[in-house]
mmCIF file of N, CA and C and ligand atoms in Angstrom:
data_model
loop_
_atom_site.group_PDB
_atom_site.id
_atom_site.type_symbol
_atom_site.label_atom_id
_atom_site.label_comp_id
_atom_site.label_asym_id
_atom_site.label_seq_id
_atom_site.Cartn_x
_atom_site.Cartn_y
_atom_site.Cartn_z
ATOM 1 N N MET A 6 37.573 77.548 65.924
ATOM 2 C CA MET A 6 38.296 77.517 64.778
ATOM 3 C C MET A 6 37.213 75.892 64.164
ATOM 4 N N LEU A 7 36.384 76.097 63.764
ATOM 5 C CA LEU A 7 35.278 74.911 62.864
ATOM 6 C C LEU A 7 36.182 73.232 62.800
ATOM 7 N N LYS A 8 37.020 73.982 61.752
ATOM 8 C CA LYS A 8 38.358 73.076 61.642
ATOM 9 C C LYS A 8 39.455 73.818 60.784
ATOM 10 N N ARG A 9 40.622 72.329 61.147
ATOM 11 C CA ARG A 9 42.170 73.529 60.760
ATOM 12 C C ARG A 9 42.909 72.350 59.944
ATOM 13 N N TRP A 10 43.705 72.675 59.251
ATOM 14 C CA TRP A 10 44.145 71.803 58.115
ATOM 15 C C TRP A 10 45.217 72.232 57.986
ATOM 16 N N CYS A 11 47.013 70.893 58.575
ATOM 17 C CA CYS A 11 48.421 71.725 58.387
ATOM 18 C C CYS A 11 48.738 70.732 57.649
ATOM 19 N N ARG A 12 50.051 70.936 56.936
ATOM 20 C CA ARG A 12 51.273 70.024 56.026
ATOM 21 C C ARG A 12 52.371 70.830 56.444
ATOM 22 N N LYS A 13 53.261 69.740 56.784
ATOM 23 C CA LYS A 13 54.648 70.318 56.870
ATOM 24 C C LYS A 13 55.455 70.147 55.206
ATOM 25 N N PHE A 14 56.278 71.022 54.927
ATOM 26 C CA PHE A 14 56.130 71.316 53.801
ATOM 27 C C PHE A 14 58.081 71.060 53.879
ATOM 28 N N PRO A 15 59.098 70.977 52.753
ATOM 29 C CA PRO A 15 60.651 70.775 53.156
ATOM 30 C C PRO A 15 60.883 72.642 52.849
ATOM 31 N N GLY A 16 62.072 72.351 53.942
ATOM 32 C CA GLY A 16 62.162 73.926 53.568
ATOM 33 C C GLY A 16 63.457 74.771 52.874
ATOM 34 N N LEU A 17 62.326 74.753 51.797
ATOM 35 C CA LEU A 17 63.346 74.816 50.099
ATOM 36 C C LEU A 17 62.385 75.892 49.445
ATOM 37 N N PRO A 18 62.708 77.240 49.067
ATOM 38 C CA PRO A 18 62.386 77.896 48.171
ATOM 39 C C PRO A 18 61.306 77.491 47.194
ATOM 40 N N ARG A 19 61.771 76.592 46.747
ATOM 41 C CA ARG A 19 60.357 75.649 45.363
ATOM 42 C C ARG A 19 59.203 75.576 46.146
ATOM 43 N N GLN A 20 59.100 75.085 47.148
ATOM 44 C CA GLN A 20 58.035 74.181 48.679
ATOM 45 C C GLN A 20 57.307 75.865 48.315
ATOM 46 N N VAL A 21 57.600 76.695 48.464
ATOM 47 C CA VAL A 21 56.681 77.931 48.472
ATOM 48 C C VAL A 21 55.250 77.513 47.710
ATOM 49 N N ALA A 22 55.581 77.566 46.540
ATOM 50 C CA ALA A 22 54.305 77.018 45.387
ATOM 51 C C ALA A 22 53.495 75.730 45.993
ATOM 52 N N GLU A 23 53.942 75.271 46.855
ATOM 53 C CA GLU A 23 53.742 73.955 47.098
ATOM 54 C C GLU A 23 52.393 74.375 48.288
ATOM 55 N N ALA A 24 52.920 74.769 48.788
ATOM 56 C CA ALA A 24 51.982 75.554 50.017
ATOM 57 C C ALA A 24 50.908 76.615 49.957
ATOM 58 N N ARG A 25 51.079 77.566 48.811
ATOM 59 C CA ARG A 25 50.527 77.970 47.905
ATOM 60 C C ARG A 25 49.054 77.476 47.728
ATOM 61 N N ASP A 26 49.577 76.149 46.664
ATOM 62 C CA ASP A 26 48.343 74.735 45.868
ATOM 63 C C ASP A 26 47.748 74.801 47.307
ATOM 64 N N PHE A 27 48.674 74.290 48.144
ATOM 65 C CA PHE A 27 47.562 73.556 49.296
ATOM 66 C C PHE A 27 46.806 74.302 49.776
ATOM 67 N N VAL A 28 47.035 75.595 49.949
ATOM 68 C CA VAL A 28 46.016 76.535 50.682
ATOM 69 C C VAL A 28 44.828 77.234 49.716
ATOM 70 N N ALA A 29 45.113 77.112 48.574
ATOM 71 C CA ALA A 29 44.050 77.186 47.151
ATOM 72 C C ALA A 29 43.201 75.822 47.177
ATOM 73 N N ALA A 30 43.691 74.984 46.903
ATOM 74 C CA ALA A 30 42.897 73.862 46.954
ATOM 75 C C ALA A 30 41.541 73.878 47.975
ATOM 76 N N LEU A 31 42.375 74.478 49.353
ATOM 77 C CA LEU A 31 41.394 74.103 50.819
ATOM 78 C C LEU A 31 40.443 75.032 49.890
ATOM 79 N N LEU A 32 40.725 76.608 50.292
ATOM 80 C CA LEU A 32 40.198 77.525 49.427
ATOM 81 C C LEU A 32 39.129 77.394 48.793
ATOM 82 N N GLY A 33 39.112 76.888 47.718
ATOM 83 C CA GLY A 33 38.702 76.413 46.085
ATOM 84 C C GLY A 33 37.107 75.744 47.046
ATOM 85 N N ASP A 34 37.690 74.566 47.686
ATOM 86 C CA ASP A 34 36.306 73.701 48.102
ATOM 87 C C ASP A 34 35.733 74.168 49.084
ATOM 88 N N GLU A 35 36.241 74.985 50.079
ATOM 89 C CA GLU A 35 35.257 76.153 50.803
ATOM 90 C C GLU A 35 35.102 76.852 50.083
ATOM 91 N N GLY A 36 35.240 77.518 49.724
ATOM 92 C CA GLY A 36 34.241 78.630 48.340
ATOM 93 C C GLY A 36 34.088 79.719 48.783
ATOM 94 N N SER A 37 34.127 80.426 50.277
ATOM 95 C CA SER A 37 33.695 81.697 50.531
ATOM 96 C C SER A 37 34.992 81.991 50.997
ATOM 97 N N ALA A 38 36.263 81.984 50.891
ATOM 98 C CA ALA A 38 37.414 82.437 50.974
ATOM 99 C C ALA A 38 38.092 83.427 49.731
ATOM 100 N N PRO A 39 38.807 84.394 50.734
ATOM 101 C CA PRO A 39 39.601 85.813 49.757
ATOM 102 C C PRO A 39 40.683 85.073 49.415
ATOM 103 N N VAL A 40 40.856 83.921 48.136
ATOM 104 C CA VAL A 40 41.642 83.299 47.842
ATOM 105 C C VAL A 40 43.153 84.358 47.456
ATOM 106 N N ASP A 41 42.940 85.300 46.675
ATOM 107 C CA ASP A 41 44.139 86.283 46.768
ATOM 108 C C ASP A 41 44.607 86.530 47.802
ATOM 109 N N ASP A 42 43.996 87.245 48.807
ATOM 110 C CA ASP A 42 44.627 87.278 49.764
ATOM 111 C C ASP A 42 45.277 86.229 50.390
ATOM 112 N N ALA A 43 44.557 85.066 50.721
ATOM 113 C CA ALA A 43 45.019 84.128 51.644
ATOM 114 C C ALA A 43 46.205 83.766 50.624
ATOM 115 N N LEU A 44 46.776 83.847 49.704
ATOM 116 C CA LEU A 44 47.575 82.997 49.021
ATOM 117 C C LEU A 44 49.042 84.462 48.729
ATOM 118 N N LEU A 45 48.298 85.471 48.896
ATOM 119 C CA LEU A 45 49.593 86.181 49.022
ATOM 120 C C LEU A 45 50.501 86.180 50.657
ATOM 121 N N ILE A 46 49.702 85.978 51.246
ATOM 122 C CA ILE A 46 49.753 85.619 53.264
ATOM 123 C C ILE A 46 50.441 84.681 52.989
ATOM 124 N N VAL A 47 50.452 82.857 52.585
ATOM 125 C CA VAL A 47 50.834 82.467 53.195
ATOM 126 C C VAL A 47 52.310 82.146 52.389
ATOM 127 N N SER A 48 52.605 82.785 51.489
ATOM 128 C CA SER A 48 53.770 82.683 50.213
ATOM 129 C C SER A 48 54.324 83.829 50.387
ATOM 130 N N GLU A 49 54.240 84.946 51.812
ATOM 131 C CA GLU A 49 55.146 85.382 52.019
ATOM 132 C C GLU A 49 55.690 84.918 53.260
ATOM 133 N N LEU A 50 54.399 84.854 53.938
ATOM 134 C CA LEU A 50 55.051 83.872 55.187
ATOM 135 C C LEU A 50 55.723 82.612 55.059
ATOM 136 N N ALA A 51 55.979 82.027 54.444
ATOM 137 C CA ALA A 51 56.364 80.943 53.605
ATOM 138 C C ALA A 51 57.262 81.284 53.520
ATOM 139 N N THR A 52 57.971 82.227 52.049
ATOM 140 C CA THR A 52 58.767 82.851 51.847
ATOM 141 C C THR A 52 59.731 83.132 53.639
ATOM 142 N N ASN A 53 58.833 83.805 54.196
ATOM 143 C CA ASN A 53 60.414 84.435 55.400
ATOM 144 C C ASN A 53 60.130 83.240 56.195
ATOM 145 N N ALA A 54 59.741 82.331 56.172
ATOM 146 C CA ALA A 54 60.219 81.148 56.655
ATOM 147 C C ALA A 54 61.211 80.214 56.496
ATOM 148 N N VAL A 55 61.494 80.582 54.759
ATOM 149 C CA VAL A 55 62.826 79.941 54.816
ATOM 150 C C VAL A 55 63.888 80.792 54.515
ATOM 151 N N ARG A 56 63.097 81.967 54.112
ATOM 152 C CA ARG A 56 64.624 82.777 54.005
ATOM 153 C C ARG A 56 65.750 83.373 54.828
ATOM 154 N N HIS A 57 64.322 83.298 55.965
ATOM 155 C CA HIS A 57 64.909 84.644 57.152
ATOM 156 C C HIS A 57 64.849 83.185 58.813
ATOM 157 N N THR A 58 64.697 81.929 58.456
ATOM 158 C CA THR A 58 64.450 81.118 60.014
ATOM 159 C C THR A 58 65.707 79.648 59.519
ATOM 160 N N ARG A 59 65.989 79.258 60.188
ATOM 161 C CA ARG A 59 66.091 78.031 60.314
ATOM 162 C C ARG A 59 65.323 76.909 59.538
ATOM 163 N N SER A 60 64.284 77.105 59.227
ATOM 164 C CA SER A 60 63.974 76.550 58.066
ATOM 165 C C SER A 60 64.040 75.826 57.137
ATOM 166 N N GLY A 61 64.970 77.275 56.328
ATOM 167 C CA GLY A 61 66.054 77.412 55.387
ATOM 168 C C GLY A 61 66.878 76.394 55.014
ATOM 169 N N ARG A 62 67.479 75.373 56.084
ATOM 170 C CA ARG A 62 68.545 75.244 56.696
ATOM 171 C C ARG A 62 68.710 73.510 56.169
ATOM 172 N N TYR A 63 69.737 73.391 55.266
ATOM 173 C CA TYR A 63 69.446 71.584 55.322
ATOM 174 C C TYR A 63 68.934 70.674 56.222
ATOM 175 N N GLY A 64 67.669 70.439 55.296
ATOM 176 C CA GLY A 64 66.265 69.227 55.664
ATOM 177 C C GLY A 64 66.294 70.224 56.874
ATOM 178 N N GLY A 65 65.394 71.257 57.172
ATOM 179 C CA GLY A 65 64.738 72.472 57.686
ATOM 180 C C GLY A 65 63.579 71.998 56.498
ATOM 181 N N TRP A 66 62.585 72.552 57.617
ATOM 182 C CA TRP A 66 60.427 72.361 57.320
ATOM 183 C C TRP A 66 60.307 73.873 57.439
ATOM 184 N N PHE A 67 58.948 73.847 57.138
ATOM 185 C CA PHE A 67 58.352 74.697 57.755
ATOM 186 C C PHE A 67 56.884 74.064 57.579
ATOM 187 N N LEU A 68 55.607 74.642 58.373
ATOM 188 C CA LEU A 68 55.000 73.826 58.716
ATOM 189 C C LEU A 68 53.319 74.585 58.324
ATOM 190 N N VAL A 69 52.905 74.703 57.444
ATOM 191 C CA VAL A 69 50.511 75.926 56.789
ATOM 192 C C VAL A 69 49.783 74.992 57.498
ATOM 193 N N ALA A 70 49.010 75.744 58.236
ATOM 194 C CA ALA A 70 47.700 75.353 58.800
ATOM 195 C C ALA A 70 47.180 76.312 58.545
ATOM 196 N N VAL A 71 45.987 75.902 58.123
ATOM 197 C CA VAL A 71 44.537 76.751 57.420
ATOM 198 C C VAL A 71 43.625 76.183 58.423
ATOM 199 N N GLY A 72 42.854 77.476 58.616
ATOM 200 C CA GLY A 72 41.754 77.025 59.904
ATOM 201 C C GLY A 72 40.780 78.066 59.141
ATOM 202 N N PHE A 73 39.588 77.001 59.557
ATOM 203 C CA PHE A 73 38.119 77.975 58.806
ATOM 204 C C PHE A 73 37.675 78.345 60.221
ATOM 205 N N GLY A 74 37.119 79.497 60.822
ATOM 206 C CA GLY A 74 35.775 79.782 61.548
ATOM 207 C C GLY A 74 34.573 80.093 61.188
ATOM 208 N N ASP A 75 33.912 80.696 61.806
ATOM 209 C CA ASP A 75 32.716 81.069 61.334
ATOM 210 C C ASP A 75 32.636 82.556 60.512
ATOM 211 N N ASP A 76 33.911 83.406 60.967
ATOM 212 C CA ASP A 76 33.464 84.983 60.159
ATOM 213 C C ASP A 76 35.569 84.667 59.499
ATOM 214 N N VAL A 77 36.417 83.845 59.960
ATOM 215 C CA VAL A 77 37.517 84.115 59.553
ATOM 216 C C VAL A 77 38.038 82.923 58.945
ATOM 217 N N VAL A 78 39.228 83.135 57.984
ATOM 218 C CA VAL A 78 39.985 82.169 57.497
ATOM 219 C C VAL A 78 41.258 81.993 58.291
ATOM 220 N N ARG A 79 41.998 81.889 59.360
ATOM 221 C CA ARG A 79 43.232 82.292 60.120
ATOM 222 C C ARG A 79 44.244 80.765 58.864
ATOM 223 N N ILE A 80 45.717 81.777 58.685
ATOM 224 C CA ILE A 80 46.265 81.374 57.885
ATOM 225 C C ILE A 80 47.529 81.159 59.157
ATOM 226 N N GLU A 81 48.245 79.972 58.958
ATOM 227 C CA GLU A 81 49.271 80.091 60.245
ATOM 228 C C GLU A 81 50.857 79.286 59.388
ATOM 229 N N VAL A 82 51.973 79.962 59.795
ATOM 230 C CA VAL A 82 53.056 79.298 58.908
ATOM 231 C C VAL A 82 54.035 79.193 60.306
ATOM 232 N N PHE A 83 54.267 77.669 60.737
ATOM 233 C CA PHE A 83 55.493 77.614 62.081
ATOM 234 C C PHE A 83 56.907 77.832 61.242
ATOM 235 N N ASP A 84 58.273 78.366 62.332
ATOM 236 C CA ASP A 84 59.349 78.012 60.903
ATOM 237 C C ASP A 84 59.789 77.150 62.490
ATOM 238 N N ALA A 85 61.054 77.741 62.080
ATOM 239 C CA ALA A 85 61.920 76.438 63.003
ATOM 240 C C ALA A 85 63.032 77.949 63.698
ATOM 241 N N GLY A 86 63.086 78.759 63.419
ATOM 242 C CA GLY A 86 62.773 79.636 64.971
ATOM 243 C C GLY A 86 65.031 80.727 64.111
ATOM 244 N N GLY A 87 65.430 81.162 65.109
ATOM 245 C CA GLY A 87 66.551 81.674 64.616
ATOM 246 C C GLY A 87 66.740 82.500 65.187
ATOM 247 N N ASP A 88 67.682 83.643 64.908
ATOM 248 C CA ASP A 88 68.294 84.488 65.506
ATOM 249 C C ASP A 88 67.421 86.410 65.233
ATOM 250 N N LYS A 89 66.705 85.681 63.918
ATOM 251 C CA LYS A 89 65.830 87.174 63.288
ATOM 252 C C LYS A 89 64.753 86.943 64.545
ATOM 253 N N GLU A 90 63.897 88.578 64.096
ATOM 254 C CA GLU A 90 62.928 88.395 64.872
ATOM 255 C C GLU A 90 62.009 88.918 63.305
ATOM 256 N N PRO A 91 60.494 88.504 63.555
ATOM 257 C CA PRO A 91 59.442 89.396 62.196
ATOM 258 C C PRO A 91 58.839 90.643 62.797
ATOM 259 N N LEU A 92 59.578 91.839 61.449
ATOM 260 C CA LEU A 92 59.792 93.082 62.236
ATOM 261 C C LEU A 92 58.790 93.949 61.020
ATOM 262 N N LEU A 93 57.837 94.280 61.372
ATOM 263 C CA LEU A 93 57.509 95.282 60.080
ATOM 264 C C LEU A 93 58.505 96.257 60.397
ATOM 265 N N ARG A 94 58.927 96.761 58.722
ATOM 266 C CA ARG A 94 59.264 97.839 58.791
ATOM 267 C C ARG A 94 58.502 98.666 58.274
ATOM 268 N N SER A 95 59.473 100.221 58.710
ATOM 269 C CA SER A 95 58.359 101.279 58.413
ATOM 270 C C SER A 95 58.044 101.400 57.178
ATOM 271 N N ILE A 96 57.038 102.633 57.089
ATOM 272 C CA ILE A 96 56.334 102.497 55.697
ATOM 273 C C ILE A 96 57.416 103.394 54.672
ATOM 274 N N ASN A 97 57.895 104.376 55.666
ATOM 275 C CA ASN A 97 59.054 105.380 55.730
ATOM 276 C C ASN A 97 60.343 105.276 54.825
ATOM 277 N N SER A 98 60.599 103.376 55.435
ATOM 278 C CA SER A 98 62.006 102.846 54.957
ATOM 279 C C SER A 98 62.003 102.493 53.728
ATOM 280 N N ASP A 99 62.393 103.245 52.735
ATOM 281 C CA ASP A 99 62.173 103.012 51.338
ATOM 282 C C ASP A 99 63.410 102.868 51.151
ATOM 283 N N VAL A 100 64.571 103.199 51.484
ATOM 284 C CA VAL A 100 66.318 102.812 51.614
ATOM 285 C C VAL A 100 66.472 102.158 51.180
ATOM 286 N N GLU A 101 65.921 100.717 51.625
ATOM 287 C CA GLU A 101 66.068 99.366 51.182
ATOM 288 C C GLU A 101 65.208 99.018 50.822
ATOM 289 N N GLU A 102 66.155 97.482 49.447
ATOM 290 C CA GLU A 102 64.875 96.917 49.057
ATOM 291 C C GLU A 102 64.331 95.624 49.977
ATOM 292 N N GLY A 103 63.021 95.267 50.079
ATOM 293 C CA GLY A 103 62.296 94.456 50.500
ATOM 294 C C GLY A 103 61.593 94.624 51.863
ATOM 295 N N GLY A 104 61.118 94.521 53.113
ATOM 296 C CA GLY A 104 60.628 94.437 54.455
ATOM 297 C C GLY A 104 59.248 95.162 53.487
ATOM 298 N N ARG A 105 58.304 94.605 52.598
ATOM 299 C CA ARG A 105 57.349 94.622 52.101
ATOM 300 C C ARG A 105 56.464 93.051 52.411
ATOM 301 N N GLY A 106 56.774 92.376 53.278
ATOM 302 C CA GLY A 106 55.951 91.166 53.064
ATOM 303 C C GLY A 106 55.487 91.264 54.245
ATOM 304 N N LEU A 107 55.467 91.498 54.860
ATOM 305 C CA LEU A 107 54.867 91.968 56.623
ATOM 306 C C LEU A 107 54.036 92.836 56.313
ATOM 307 N N LEU A 108 54.137 94.114 55.623
ATOM 308 C CA LEU A 108 53.792 95.322 55.932
ATOM 309 C C LEU A 108 52.355 94.879 54.959
ATOM 310 N N LEU A 109 52.208 94.520 53.919
ATOM 311 C CA LEU A 109 51.391 93.532 52.970
ATOM 312 C C LEU A 109 50.420 92.768 53.453
ATOM 313 N N ILE A 110 51.273 92.101 54.638
ATOM 314 C CA ILE A 110 49.650 91.337 55.190
ATOM 315 C C ILE A 110 49.198 91.897 56.119
ATOM 316 N N ALA A 111 49.758 93.183 57.481
ATOM 317 C CA ALA A 111 49.341 93.752 57.528
ATOM 318 C C ALA A 111 48.072 94.223 57.497
ATOM 319 N N ALA A 112 48.666 94.928 55.967
ATOM 320 C CA ALA A 112 47.532 95.874 55.144
ATOM 321 C C ALA A 112 46.369 94.783 54.276
ATOM 322 N N CYS A 113 46.107 93.903 54.354
ATOM 323 C CA CYS A 113 45.608 93.004 53.698
ATOM 324 C C CYS A 113 45.038 91.656 55.007
ATOM 325 N N ALA A 114 45.225 91.988 56.071
ATOM 326 C CA ALA A 114 44.613 91.204 57.125
ATOM 327 C C ALA A 114 43.485 91.893 58.117
ATOM 328 N N LYS A 115 43.075 91.059 58.240
ATOM 329 C CA LYS A 115 42.275 91.780 59.931
ATOM 330 C C LYS A 115 43.039 91.662 60.857
ATOM 331 N N ASN A 116 43.660 91.043 60.933
ATOM 332 C CA ASN A 116 44.620 90.376 62.658
ATOM 333 C C ASN A 116 45.831 90.014 62.065
ATOM 334 N N TRP A 117 46.953 90.435 63.234
ATOM 335 C CA TRP A 117 48.057 89.273 62.459
ATOM 336 C C TRP A 117 48.966 88.991 63.343
ATOM 337 N N GLY A 118 49.728 87.984 63.447
ATOM 338 C CA GLY A 118 50.591 88.553 64.744
ATOM 339 C C GLY A 118 51.483 87.099 64.896
ATOM 340 N N VAL A 119 52.704 87.039 65.785
ATOM 341 C CA VAL A 119 54.080 86.210 66.105
ATOM 342 C C VAL A 119 53.560 85.738 67.401
ATOM 343 N N GLN A 120 53.835 84.143 67.194
ATOM 344 C CA GLN A 120 53.668 83.129 68.590
ATOM 345 C C GLN A 120 54.675 82.407 68.564
ATOM 346 N N ASP A 121 55.402 82.968 70.678
ATOM 347 C CA ASP A 121 56.775 81.938 70.432
ATOM 348 C C ASP A 121 56.522 80.967 71.107
ATOM 349 N N ARG A 122 57.233 79.875 69.890
ATOM 350 C CA ARG A 122 57.445 78.063 70.419
ATOM 351 C C ARG A 122 58.567 77.575 70.862
ATOM 352 N N PRO A 123 57.954 76.975 70.738
ATOM 353 C CA PRO A 123 59.802 75.555 71.703
ATOM 354 C C PRO A 123 60.409 75.703 70.862
ATOM 355 N N TYR A 124 60.063 75.964 69.622
ATOM 356 C CA TYR A 124 61.256 75.948 68.389
ATOM 357 C C TYR A 124 60.966 76.331 67.316
ATOM 358 N N GLY A 125 60.558 77.153 67.722
ATOM 359 C CA GLY A 125 60.752 78.190 66.455
ATOM 360 C C GLY A 125 59.812 79.487 66.470
ATOM 361 N N ARG A 126 59.185 80.123 65.677
ATOM 362 C CA ARG A 126 57.993 80.887 66.072
ATOM 363 C C ARG A 126 56.886 80.387 64.508
ATOM 364 N N CYS A 127 54.972 80.919 65.477
ATOM 365 C CA CYS A 127 54.266 80.497 64.629
ATOM 366 C C CYS A 127 53.869 82.169 63.998
ATOM 367 N N VAL A 128 53.537 82.682 63.151
ATOM 368 C CA VAL A 128 53.472 83.921 62.213
ATOM 369 C C VAL A 128 51.829 83.610 61.594
ATOM 370 N N TRP A 129 50.771 84.015 61.863
ATOM 371 C CA TRP A 129 49.283 84.147 61.787
ATOM 372 C C TRP A 129 48.663 85.341 61.063
ATOM 373 N N ALA A 130 48.158 85.237 60.131
ATOM 374 C CA ALA A 130 47.193 85.767 59.904
ATOM 375 C C ALA A 130 45.667 85.696 59.274
ATOM 376 N N GLU A 131 44.834 86.636 59.641
ATOM 377 C CA GLU A 131 42.949 86.128 59.921
ATOM 378 C C GLU A 131 42.854 87.390 58.745
ATOM 379 N N LEU A 132 42.055 86.720 58.009
ATOM 380 C CA LEU A 132 40.923 87.082 56.648
ATOM 381 C C LEU A 132 39.742 87.309 56.748
ATOM 382 N N ALA A 133 38.437 87.969 56.706
ATOM 383 C CA ALA A 133 37.236 87.482 57.065
ATOM 384 C C ALA A 133 36.496 86.982 56.101
ATOM 385 N N ARG A 134 36.255 86.280 56.354
ATOM 386 C CA ARG A 134 34.907 84.998 55.302
ATOM 387 C C ARG A 134 34.606 86.071 54.282
ATOM 388 N N VAL A 135 34.111 85.792 53.201
ATOM 389 C CA VAL A 135 33.290 86.551 52.374
ATOM 390 C C VAL A 135 32.121 85.491 52.505
ATOM 391 N N ASN A 136 30.902 86.360 52.285
ATOM 392 C CA ASN A 136 29.575 85.499 52.874
ATOM 393 C C ASN A 136 29.211 84.496 53.464
ATOM 394 N N ALA A 137 30.313 84.605 54.689
ATOM 395 C CA ALA A 137 30.137 84.178 56.244
ATOM 396 C C ALA A 137 29.158 84.034 56.720
HETATM 397 N N1 LIG B 217 59.326 84.143 60.318
HETATM 398 C C1 LIG B 217 60.317 84.950 60.514
HETATM 399 N N2 LIG B 217 61.421 84.409 61.457
HETATM 400 C C2 LIG B 217 62.344 85.185 62.239
HETATM 401 N N3 LIG B 217 62.354 87.052 61.498
HETATM 402 C C3 LIG B 217 61.488 87.535 60.699
HETATM 403 C C4 LIG B 217 61.279 86.194 59.706
HETATM 404 N N4 LIG B 217 59.687 86.657 59.101
HETATM 405 C C5 LIG B 217 60.346 88.127 58.757
HETATM 406 N N5 LIG B 217 61.027 88.013 59.906
HETATM 407 C C6 LIG B 217 62.355 89.869 59.846
HETATM 408 O O1 LIG B 217 61.390 90.556 59.921
HETATM 409 C C7 LIG B 217 62.012 91.403 58.836
HETATM 410 C C8 LIG B 217 61.402 91.850 58.105
HETATM 411 O O2 LIG B 217 60.144 91.294 56.949
HETATM 412 P P1 LIG B 217 59.280 90.955 55.113
HETATM 413 O O3 LIG B 217 58.767 90.087 54.973
HETATM 414 O O4 LIG B 217 58.704 92.299 55.608
HETATM 415 O O5 LIG B 217 60.399 91.943 54.619
HETATM 416 P P2 LIG B 217 61.713 90.525 53.903
HETATM 417 O O6 LIG B 217 61.553 89.421 53.790
HETATM 418 O O7 LIG B 217 62.806 90.920 54.711
HETATM 419 O O8 LIG B 217 61.489 91.565 51.867
HETATM 420 P P3 LIG B 217 59.955 91.141 51.526
HETATM 421 O O9 LIG B 217 58.994 89.731 51.446
HETATM 422 O O10 LIG B 217 59.791 92.061 50.703
HETATM 423 O O11 LIG B 217 61.042 90.226 50.321
HETATM 424 C C9 LIG B 217 62.376 90.586 57.810
HETATM 425 O O12 LIG B 217 63.682 90.717 56.776
HETATM 426 C C10 LIG B 217 63.637 88.751 58.886
HETATM 427 O O13 LIG B 217 64.496 90.188 59.148
HETATM 428 MG MG1 LIG B 218 59.272 88.721 53.458
#
């Protein structure tokens, strides 16, 4: 990555909007990244962190990083871990509500994945830069 910015947010549902604004401002300054897809990704990942991990507990936090490479923009959300695991639901399992967030990310990202961290996980997605 040529440069990478990160910011830590309180693990509260309304902080997801703050995380979106953080990413939107960075991409706006950069002028060459797919903003809609990036905002969808950060919204889904930050929501997952707050909803599905210890990030959403009292005093919890999540961290958002945005990296700019020659060809990609990489968005990472670090959470505080827990019992659940990020799992792609099957496209056919429309019995249950939800389970769409990671599917949407898998559909719009060039690449995505999960990394274990000592304190939790990093879920990341990369988008191809436009006009790169
Ligand atoms: N950061 C995470 N840490 C642990 N488990 C996760 C994390 N993100 C997602 N999961 C698990 O993976 C499942 C699928 O996530 P996904 O975002 O696709 O669906 P959802 O959050 O359940 O519903 P939706 O995003 O449609 O509101 C979740 O239900 C949850 O069990
Ligand atoms: Mg989700």
